[in-house]
Amino acid sequence: DADVTQTPRNRITKTGKRIMLECSQTKGHDRMYWYRQDPGLGLQLIYYSFDVKDINKGEISDGYSVSRQAQAKFSLSLESAIPNQTALYFCATSTRRGETQYFGPGTRLLVL
Amino acid sequence: GENVEQHPSTLSVQEGDSAVIKCTYSDSASNYFPWYKQELGKRPQLIIDIRSNVGEKKDQRIAVTLNKTAKHFSLHITETQPEDSAVYFCAASTSGTYKYIFGTGTRLKVLA
């Protein structure tokens, strides 16, 4: 779904580096989410935002922070990357009603 | 805490046969149950969903059934085709909240 985009699509970084993953959407949705996907563990919620002024922690927020710069933009930061943060990261959006979530294409992150 | 169990973790079927994937949820307040298909290297995409006021929903070769009393729901794919090969995720959510709880996924292989 080209309406939700993520940059970069792939990133290799070193332990201790700060990195930012970005998500943009043109769907006009209020709600945005960041998930992490590890093999065999499904998708785990990191942070979610109901609107620009409303940001909440998910199940696994430790080591991550987010910024909702505008309705259409939601960024995820790893303050000091560590190898066990190597994973596939997905951004998703939904309407205010919050049912169906639409996923971006994902960012594959490798922390060495 | 809340969780969704999904079985089996892998499933191989012959082309043309049916496939069934089952999920059990723990939160009795859950009332929205989406199913996502994730092809290799791609984003999860919604294929079908069901709300708790409905017992069954069909869309061509795909159907979902819900048993609220037993707190389980199932995905049924009939006349499977090679392009059905993917990882399938179930999720449970409560309307008005942010929260999707995902199952751990089922890798479906359709053998030609």
PDB file of C-alpha atoms in Angstrom:
ATOM      1  CA  ASP A   1       0.000   0.000   0.000  1.00  0.00           C
ATOM      2  CA  ALA A   2       1.875   3.038  -1.287  1.00  0.00           C
ATOM      3  CA  ASP A   3      -0.063   5.274   1.128  1.00  0.00           C
ATOM      4  CA  VAL A   4       2.235   4.300   4.006  1.00  0.00           C
ATOM      5  CA  THR A   5       5.950   4.693   3.369  1.00  0.00           C
ATOM      6  CA  GLN A   6       9.006   4.000   5.482  1.00  0.00           C
ATOM      7  CA  THR A   7      12.585   5.163   5.161  1.00  0.00           C
ATOM      8  CA  PRO A   8      15.145   3.732   5.054  1.00  0.00           C
ATOM      9  CA  ARG A   9      14.126   0.283   3.833  1.00  0.00           C
ATOM     10  CA  ASN A  10      17.369  -1.271   5.017  1.00  0.00           C
ATOM     11  CA  ARG A  11      19.883  -0.030   7.543  1.00  0.00           C
ATOM     12  CA  ILE A  12      23.083  -1.405   9.025  1.00  0.00           C
ATOM     13  CA  THR A  13      24.456   0.342  12.079  1.00  0.00           C
ATOM     14  CA  LYS A  14      26.883  -0.270  14.897  1.00  0.00           C
ATOM     15  CA  THR A  15      26.278  -0.816  18.591  1.00  0.00           C
ATOM     16  CA  GLY A  16      25.873   2.473  20.433  1.00  0.00           C
ATOM     17  CA  LYS A  17      24.787   4.532  17.434  1.00  0.00           C
ATOM     18  CA  ARG A  18      21.586   6.575  17.443  1.00  0.00           C
ATOM     19  CA  ILE A  19      19.359   5.975  14.464  1.00  0.00           C
ATOM     20  CA  MET A  20      15.970   7.153  13.303  1.00  0.00           C
ATOM     21  CA  LEU A  21      13.389   5.317  11.246  1.00  0.00           C
ATOM     22  CA  GLU A  22      10.739   7.411   9.545  1.00  0.00           C
ATOM     23  CA  CYS A  23       7.151   6.754   8.570  1.00  0.00           C
ATOM     24  CA  SER A  24       4.887   8.902   6.414  1.00  0.00           C
ATOM     25  CA  GLN A  25       1.294   8.377   5.373  1.00  0.00           C
ATOM     26  CA  THR A  26      -1.085  10.003   2.940  1.00  0.00           C
ATOM     27  CA  LYS A  27      -4.172   8.144   4.146  1.00  0.00           C
ATOM     28  CA  GLY A  28      -5.267  10.953   6.445  1.00  0.00           C
ATOM     29  CA  HIS A  29      -5.386   8.571   9.392  1.00  0.00           C
ATOM     30  CA  ASP A  30      -5.131   9.855  12.935  1.00  0.00           C
ATOM     31  CA  ARG A  31      -3.558   6.810  14.520  1.00  0.00           C
ATOM     32  CA  MET A  32      -0.045   5.569  13.871  1.00  0.00           C
ATOM     33  CA  TYR A  33       1.881   2.636  15.300  1.00  0.00           C
ATOM     34  CA  TRP A  34       5.392   1.187  15.372  1.00  0.00           C
ATOM     35  CA  TYR A  35       5.838  -2.595  15.517  1.00  0.00           C
ATOM     36  CA  ARG A  36       8.825  -4.836  15.695  1.00  0.00           C
ATOM     37  CA  GLN A  37       8.847  -8.260  14.040  1.00  0.00           C
ATOM     38  CA  ASP A  38      11.220 -11.016  15.100  1.00  0.00           C
ATOM     39  CA  PRO A  39      11.101 -14.511  13.559  1.00  0.00           C
ATOM     40  CA  GLY A  40       8.576 -16.691  15.380  1.00  0.00           C
ATOM     41  CA  LEU A  41       7.312 -13.881  17.589  1.00  0.00           C
ATOM     42  CA  GLY A  42       4.782 -12.163  15.379  1.00  0.00           C
ATOM     43  CA  LEU A  43       4.433  -8.402  15.682  1.00  0.00           C
ATOM     44  CA  GLN A  44       5.026  -6.583  18.931  1.00  0.00           C
ATOM     45  CA  LEU A  45       3.839  -3.014  19.558  1.00  0.00           C
ATOM     46  CA  ILE A  46       6.578  -0.520  20.451  1.00  0.00           C
ATOM     47  CA  TYR A  47       4.712   2.816  20.521  1.00  0.00           C
ATOM     48  CA  TYR A  48       1.446   4.201  19.259  1.00  0.00           C
ATOM     49  CA  SER A  49       0.012   7.660  18.730  1.00  0.00           C
ATOM     50  CA  PHE A  50      -3.643   8.656  18.548  1.00  0.00           C
ATOM     51  CA  ASP A  51      -2.807  12.155  17.330  1.00  0.00           C
ATOM     52  CA  VAL A  52       0.062  14.627  17.360  1.00  0.00           C
ATOM     53  CA  LYS A  53      -0.239  15.296  21.093  1.00  0.00           C
ATOM     54  CA  ASP A  54      -1.026  11.767  22.220  1.00  0.00           C
ATOM     55  CA  ILE A  55       1.837   9.239  22.322  1.00  0.00           C
ATOM     56  CA  ASN A  56       1.794   6.017  24.291  1.00  0.00           C
ATOM     57  CA  LYS A  57       4.124   3.148  25.093  1.00  0.00           C
ATOM     58  CA  GLY A  58       3.395  -0.300  23.783  1.00  0.00           C
ATOM     59  CA  GLU A  59       4.566  -3.696  24.967  1.00  0.00           C
ATOM     60  CA  ILE A  60       8.290  -3.264  24.269  1.00  0.00           C
ATOM     61  CA  SER A  61       9.161   0.456  24.431  1.00  0.00           C
ATOM     62  CA  ASP A  62      12.435   0.192  26.383  1.00  0.00           C
ATOM     63  CA  GLY A  63      15.357   1.443  24.295  1.00  0.00           C
ATOM     64  CA  TYR A  64      13.094   3.269  21.837  1.00  0.00           C
ATOM     65  CA  SER A  65      11.591   6.726  21.567  1.00  0.00           C
ATOM     66  CA  VAL A  66       9.193   8.312  19.067  1.00  0.00           C
ATOM     67  CA  SER A  67       8.215  11.670  17.682  1.00  0.00           C
ATOM     68  CA  ARG A  68       4.948  12.581  15.960  1.00  0.00           C
ATOM     69  CA  GLN A  69       5.993  15.586  13.919  1.00  0.00           C
ATOM     70  CA  ALA A  70       2.667  15.954  12.128  1.00  0.00           C
ATOM     71  CA  GLN A  71      -0.473  13.960  11.522  1.00  0.00           C
ATOM     72  CA  ALA A  72       1.277  12.295   8.589  1.00  0.00           C
ATOM     73  CA  LYS A  73       4.688  11.601  10.154  1.00  0.00           C
ATOM     74  CA  PHE A  74       5.765   9.312  12.979  1.00  0.00           C
ATOM     75  CA  SER A  75       9.446   8.590  13.647  1.00  0.00           C
ATOM     76  CA  LEU A  76      11.052   5.870  15.736  1.00  0.00           C
ATOM     77  CA  SER A  77      14.475   6.395  17.305  1.00  0.00           C
ATOM     78  CA  LEU A  78      16.897   3.958  18.826  1.00  0.00           C
ATOM     79  CA  GLU A  79      18.887   6.084  21.237  1.00  0.00           C
ATOM     80  CA  SER A  80      21.816   3.678  21.530  1.00  0.00           C
ATOM     81  CA  ALA A  81      21.394   0.694  19.264  1.00  0.00           C
ATOM     82  CA  ILE A  82      22.204  -2.796  20.526  1.00  0.00           C
ATOM     83  CA  PRO A  83      22.447  -6.074  18.570  1.00  0.00           C
ATOM     84  CA  ASN A  84      19.210  -7.529  19.963  1.00  0.00           C
ATOM     85  CA  GLN A  85      17.346  -4.639  18.320  1.00  0.00           C
ATOM     86  CA  THR A  86      18.139  -6.267  14.986  1.00  0.00           C
ATOM     87  CA  ALA A  87      14.677  -6.868  13.550  1.00  0.00           C
ATOM     88  CA  LEU A  88      12.136  -5.872  10.935  1.00  0.00           C
ATOM     89  CA  TYR A  89      10.274  -2.682  11.896  1.00  0.00           C
ATOM     90  CA  PHE A  90       6.824  -1.827  10.598  1.00  0.00           C
ATOM     91  CA  CYS A  91       4.844   1.356  10.805  1.00  0.00           C
ATOM     92  CA  ALA A  92       1.042   1.117  10.607  1.00  0.00           C
ATOM     93  CA  THR A  93      -1.887   3.520  10.507  1.00  0.00           C
ATOM     94  CA  SER A  94      -5.585   3.352  11.265  1.00  0.00           C
ATOM     95  CA  THR A  95      -8.582   5.615  11.402  1.00  0.00           C
ATOM     96  CA  ARG A  96      -9.830   7.143  14.641  1.00  0.00           C
ATOM     97  CA  ARG A  97     -12.146   4.177  14.989  1.00  0.00           C
ATOM     98  CA  GLY A  98      -8.964   2.153  15.203  1.00  0.00           C
ATOM     99  CA  GLU A  99      -9.974  -1.116  13.646  1.00  0.00           C
ATOM    100  CA  THR A 100      -8.169  -2.041  10.458  1.00  0.00           C
ATOM    101  CA  GLN A 101      -4.467  -1.223  10.485  1.00  0.00           C
ATOM    102  CA  TYR A 102      -2.519  -0.609   7.273  1.00  0.00           C
ATOM    103  CA  PHE A 103       1.154  -1.433   7.278  1.00  0.00           C
ATOM    104  CA  GLY A 104       4.116   0.225   5.626  1.00  0.00           C
ATOM    105  CA  PRO A 105       6.699  -1.805   3.685  1.00  0.00           C
ATOM    106  CA  GLY A 106       9.016  -2.244   6.669  1.00  0.00           C
ATOM    107  CA  THR A 107      12.589  -1.336   7.575  1.00  0.00           C
ATOM    108  CA  ARG A 108      15.110  -4.117   7.996  1.00  0.00           C
ATOM    109  CA  LEU A 109      17.602  -3.078  10.687  1.00  0.00           C
ATOM    110  CA  LEU A 110      20.873  -4.835  11.462  1.00  0.00           C
ATOM    111  CA  VAL A 111      22.854  -3.742  14.517  1.00  0.00           C
ATOM    112  CA  LEU A 112      26.430  -5.010  14.517  1.00  0.00           C
TER     113      LEU A 112
ATOM    114  CA  GLY B   1      -1.736 -10.790  30.377  1.00  0.00           C
ATOM    115  CA  GLU B   2      -3.682 -10.753  27.162  1.00  0.00           C
ATOM    116  CA  ASN B   3      -2.449 -13.111  24.500  1.00  0.00           C
ATOM    117  CA  VAL B   4      -3.405 -14.834  21.275  1.00  0.00           C
ATOM    118  CA  GLU B   5      -2.285 -18.369  20.592  1.00  0.00           C
ATOM    119  CA  GLN B   6      -2.048 -19.484  16.972  1.00  0.00           C
ATOM    120  CA  HIS B   7      -1.715 -23.020  15.607  1.00  0.00           C
ATOM    121  CA  PRO B   8      -0.131 -24.623  13.727  1.00  0.00           C
ATOM    122  CA  SER B   9       3.137 -22.760  13.303  1.00  0.00           C
ATOM    123  CA  THR B  10       3.702 -24.435   9.924  1.00  0.00           C
ATOM    124  CA  LEU B  11       1.257 -26.077   7.566  1.00  0.00           C
ATOM    125  CA  SER B  12       1.871 -27.833   4.269  1.00  0.00           C
ATOM    126  CA  VAL B  13      -1.014 -28.759   1.972  1.00  0.00           C
ATOM    127  CA  GLN B  14      -1.348 -30.037  -1.554  1.00  0.00           C
ATOM    128  CA  GLU B  15      -2.614 -27.602  -4.135  1.00  0.00           C
ATOM    129  CA  GLY B  16      -6.391 -27.746  -4.239  1.00  0.00           C
ATOM    130  CA  ASP B  17      -6.755 -28.937  -0.641  1.00  0.00           C
ATOM    131  CA  SER B  18      -8.112 -26.835   2.203  1.00  0.00           C
ATOM    132  CA  ALA B  19      -6.090 -25.176   4.962  1.00  0.00           C
ATOM    133  CA  VAL B  20      -7.294 -24.252   8.443  1.00  0.00           C
ATOM    134  CA  ILE B  21      -5.476 -22.029  10.926  1.00  0.00           C
ATOM    135  CA  LYS B  22      -6.774 -21.610  14.469  1.00  0.00           C
ATOM    136  CA  CYS B  23      -6.389 -18.850  17.051  1.00  0.00           C
ATOM    137  CA  THR B  24      -7.461 -18.608  20.666  1.00  0.00           C
ATOM    138  CA  TYR B  25      -7.673 -15.305  22.543  1.00  0.00           C
ATOM    139  CA  SER B  26      -7.722 -14.586  26.253  1.00  0.00           C
ATOM    140  CA  ASP B  27      -9.413 -11.152  26.557  1.00  0.00           C
ATOM    141  CA  SER B  28     -13.182 -11.610  26.635  1.00  0.00           C
ATOM    142  CA  ALA B  29     -13.586  -7.916  25.700  1.00  0.00           C
ATOM    143  CA  SER B  30     -12.005  -8.541  22.282  1.00  0.00           C
ATOM    144  CA  ASN B  31     -14.521  -7.885  19.541  1.00  0.00           C
ATOM    145  CA  TYR B  32     -12.552  -7.428  16.327  1.00  0.00           C
ATOM    146  CA  PHE B  33     -10.465 -10.171  14.719  1.00  0.00           C
ATOM    147  CA  PRO B  34      -8.411  -9.439  11.584  1.00  0.00           C
ATOM    148  CA  TRP B  35      -6.295 -11.861   9.597  1.00  0.00           C
ATOM    149  CA  TYR B  36      -3.173 -10.690   7.797  1.00  0.00           C
ATOM    150  CA  LYS B  37      -1.156 -12.376   5.050  1.00  0.00           C
ATOM    151  CA  GLN B  38       2.548 -11.642   4.814  1.00  0.00           C
ATOM    152  CA  GLU B  39       4.463 -12.784   1.759  1.00  0.00           C
ATOM    153  CA  LEU B  40       8.218 -13.146   1.978  1.00  0.00           C
ATOM    154  CA  GLY B  41       9.847  -9.734   2.312  1.00  0.00           C
ATOM    155  CA  LYS B  42       6.523  -7.900   2.126  1.00  0.00           C
ATOM    156  CA  ARG B  43       4.287  -6.038   4.537  1.00  0.00           C
ATOM    157  CA  PRO B  44       1.348  -7.718   6.327  1.00  0.00           C
ATOM    158  CA  GLN B  45      -1.866  -7.173   4.377  1.00  0.00           C
ATOM    159  CA  LEU B  46      -5.400  -7.580   5.662  1.00  0.00           C
ATOM    160  CA  ILE B  47      -7.206 -10.442   3.948  1.00  0.00           C
ATOM    161  CA  ILE B  48     -10.361 -10.764   6.023  1.00  0.00           C
ATOM    162  CA  ASP B  49     -11.747  -9.658   9.360  1.00  0.00           C
ATOM    163  CA  ILE B  50     -14.712 -10.457  11.576  1.00  0.00           C
ATOM    164  CA  ARG B  51     -16.513  -8.644  14.349  1.00  0.00           C
ATOM    165  CA  SER B  52     -17.942 -10.330  17.411  1.00  0.00           C
ATOM    166  CA  ASN B  53     -21.550  -9.849  16.351  1.00  0.00           C
ATOM    167  CA  VAL B  54     -20.983 -12.223  13.414  1.00  0.00           C
ATOM    168  CA  GLY B  55     -20.230 -15.945  13.533  1.00  0.00           C
ATOM    169  CA  GLU B  56     -18.857 -16.426  10.035  1.00  0.00           C
ATOM    170  CA  LYS B  57     -17.690 -14.354   7.106  1.00  0.00           C
ATOM    171  CA  LYS B  58     -16.684 -15.430   3.612  1.00  0.00           C
ATOM    172  CA  ASP B  59     -14.785 -13.784   0.785  1.00  0.00           C
ATOM    173  CA  GLN B  60     -14.380 -16.081  -2.207  1.00  0.00           C
ATOM    174  CA  ARG B  61     -11.995 -18.887  -1.127  1.00  0.00           C
ATOM    175  CA  ILE B  62     -11.385 -17.433   2.326  1.00  0.00           C
ATOM    176  CA  ALA B  63     -13.636 -17.688   5.359  1.00  0.00           C
ATOM    177  CA  VAL B  64     -13.321 -16.888   9.030  1.00  0.00           C
ATOM    178  CA  THR B  65     -15.383 -18.387  11.837  1.00  0.00           C
ATOM    179  CA  LEU B  66     -15.710 -17.092  15.384  1.00  0.00           C
ATOM    180  CA  ASN B  67     -16.774 -18.907  18.539  1.00  0.00           C
ATOM    181  CA  LYS B  68     -17.113 -16.265  21.256  1.00  0.00           C
ATOM    182  CA  THR B  69     -17.987 -18.748  23.971  1.00  0.00           C
ATOM    183  CA  ALA B  70     -14.809 -20.724  23.414  1.00  0.00           C
ATOM    184  CA  LYS B  71     -12.837 -17.578  22.527  1.00  0.00           C
ATOM    185  CA  HIS B  72     -11.436 -18.942  19.333  1.00  0.00           C
ATOM    186  CA  PHE B  73     -11.548 -18.071  15.661  1.00  0.00           C
ATOM    187  CA  SER B  74     -10.288 -19.806  12.567  1.00  0.00           C
ATOM    188  CA  LEU B  75      -9.193 -19.010   9.018  1.00  0.00           C
ATOM    189  CA  HIS B  76     -10.289 -21.398   6.291  1.00  0.00           C
ATOM    190  CA  ILE B  77      -8.770 -21.348   2.817  1.00  0.00           C
ATOM    191  CA  THR B  78     -10.356 -23.631   0.234  1.00  0.00           C
ATOM    192  CA  GLU B  79      -8.942 -24.775  -3.111  1.00  0.00           C
ATOM    193  CA  THR B  80      -5.480 -23.627  -2.128  1.00  0.00           C
ATOM    194  CA  GLN B  81      -3.126 -22.315  -4.798  1.00  0.00           C
ATOM    195  CA  PRO B  82       0.663 -21.823  -4.773  1.00  0.00           C
ATOM    196  CA  GLU B  83       0.188 -18.073  -4.399  1.00  0.00           C
ATOM    197  CA  ASP B  84      -1.504 -18.713  -1.050  1.00  0.00           C
ATOM    198  CA  SER B  85       1.927 -19.671   0.316  1.00  0.00           C
ATOM    199  CA  ALA B  86       2.790 -17.049   2.942  1.00  0.00           C
ATOM    200  CA  VAL B  87       2.797 -16.404   6.679  1.00  0.00           C
ATOM    201  CA  TYR B  88      -0.658 -15.747   8.125  1.00  0.00           C
ATOM    202  CA  PHE B  89      -1.214 -13.787  11.349  1.00  0.00           C
ATOM    203  CA  CYS B  90      -4.347 -13.553  13.406  1.00  0.00           C
ATOM    204  CA  ALA B  91      -4.997 -10.715  15.833  1.00  0.00           C
ATOM    205  CA  ALA B  92      -7.552  -9.741  18.447  1.00  0.00           C
ATOM    206  CA  SER B  93      -8.573  -6.202  19.297  1.00  0.00           C
ATOM    207  CA  THR B  94     -11.184  -4.231  21.188  1.00  0.00           C
ATOM    208  CA  SER B  95     -13.011  -1.474  19.325  1.00  0.00           C
ATOM    209  CA  GLY B  96     -12.042   1.984  20.472  1.00  0.00           C
ATOM    210  CA  THR B  97      -8.631   0.925  21.762  1.00  0.00           C
ATOM    211  CA  TYR B  98      -5.309   0.827  20.005  1.00  0.00           C
ATOM    212  CA  LYS B  99      -4.458  -2.653  20.878  1.00  0.00           C
ATOM    213  CA  TYR B 100      -3.889  -5.473  18.426  1.00  0.00           C
ATOM    214  CA  ILE B 101      -2.576  -8.629  20.055  1.00  0.00           C
ATOM    215  CA  PHE B 102      -1.049 -10.730  17.292  1.00  0.00           C
ATOM    216  CA  GLY B 103      -0.617 -14.463  17.123  1.00  0.00           C
ATOM    217  CA  THR B 104       2.850 -15.794  16.330  1.00  0.00           C
ATOM    218  CA  GLY B 105       2.018 -16.657  12.738  1.00  0.00           C
ATOM    219  CA  THR B 106       1.495 -19.745  10.582  1.00  0.00           C
ATOM    220  CA  ARG B 107       3.746 -20.461   7.633  1.00  0.00           C
ATOM    221  CA  LEU B 108       1.553 -22.018   4.951  1.00  0.00           C
ATOM    222  CA  LYS B 109       3.168 -23.905   2.090  1.00  0.00           C
ATOM    223  CA  VAL B 110       1.014 -24.990  -0.821  1.00  0.00           C
ATOM    224  CA  LEU B 111       2.703 -27.779  -2.726  1.00  0.00           C
ATOM    225  CA  ALA B 112       2.124 -27.895  -6.466  1.00  0.00           C
TER     226      ALA B 112
END
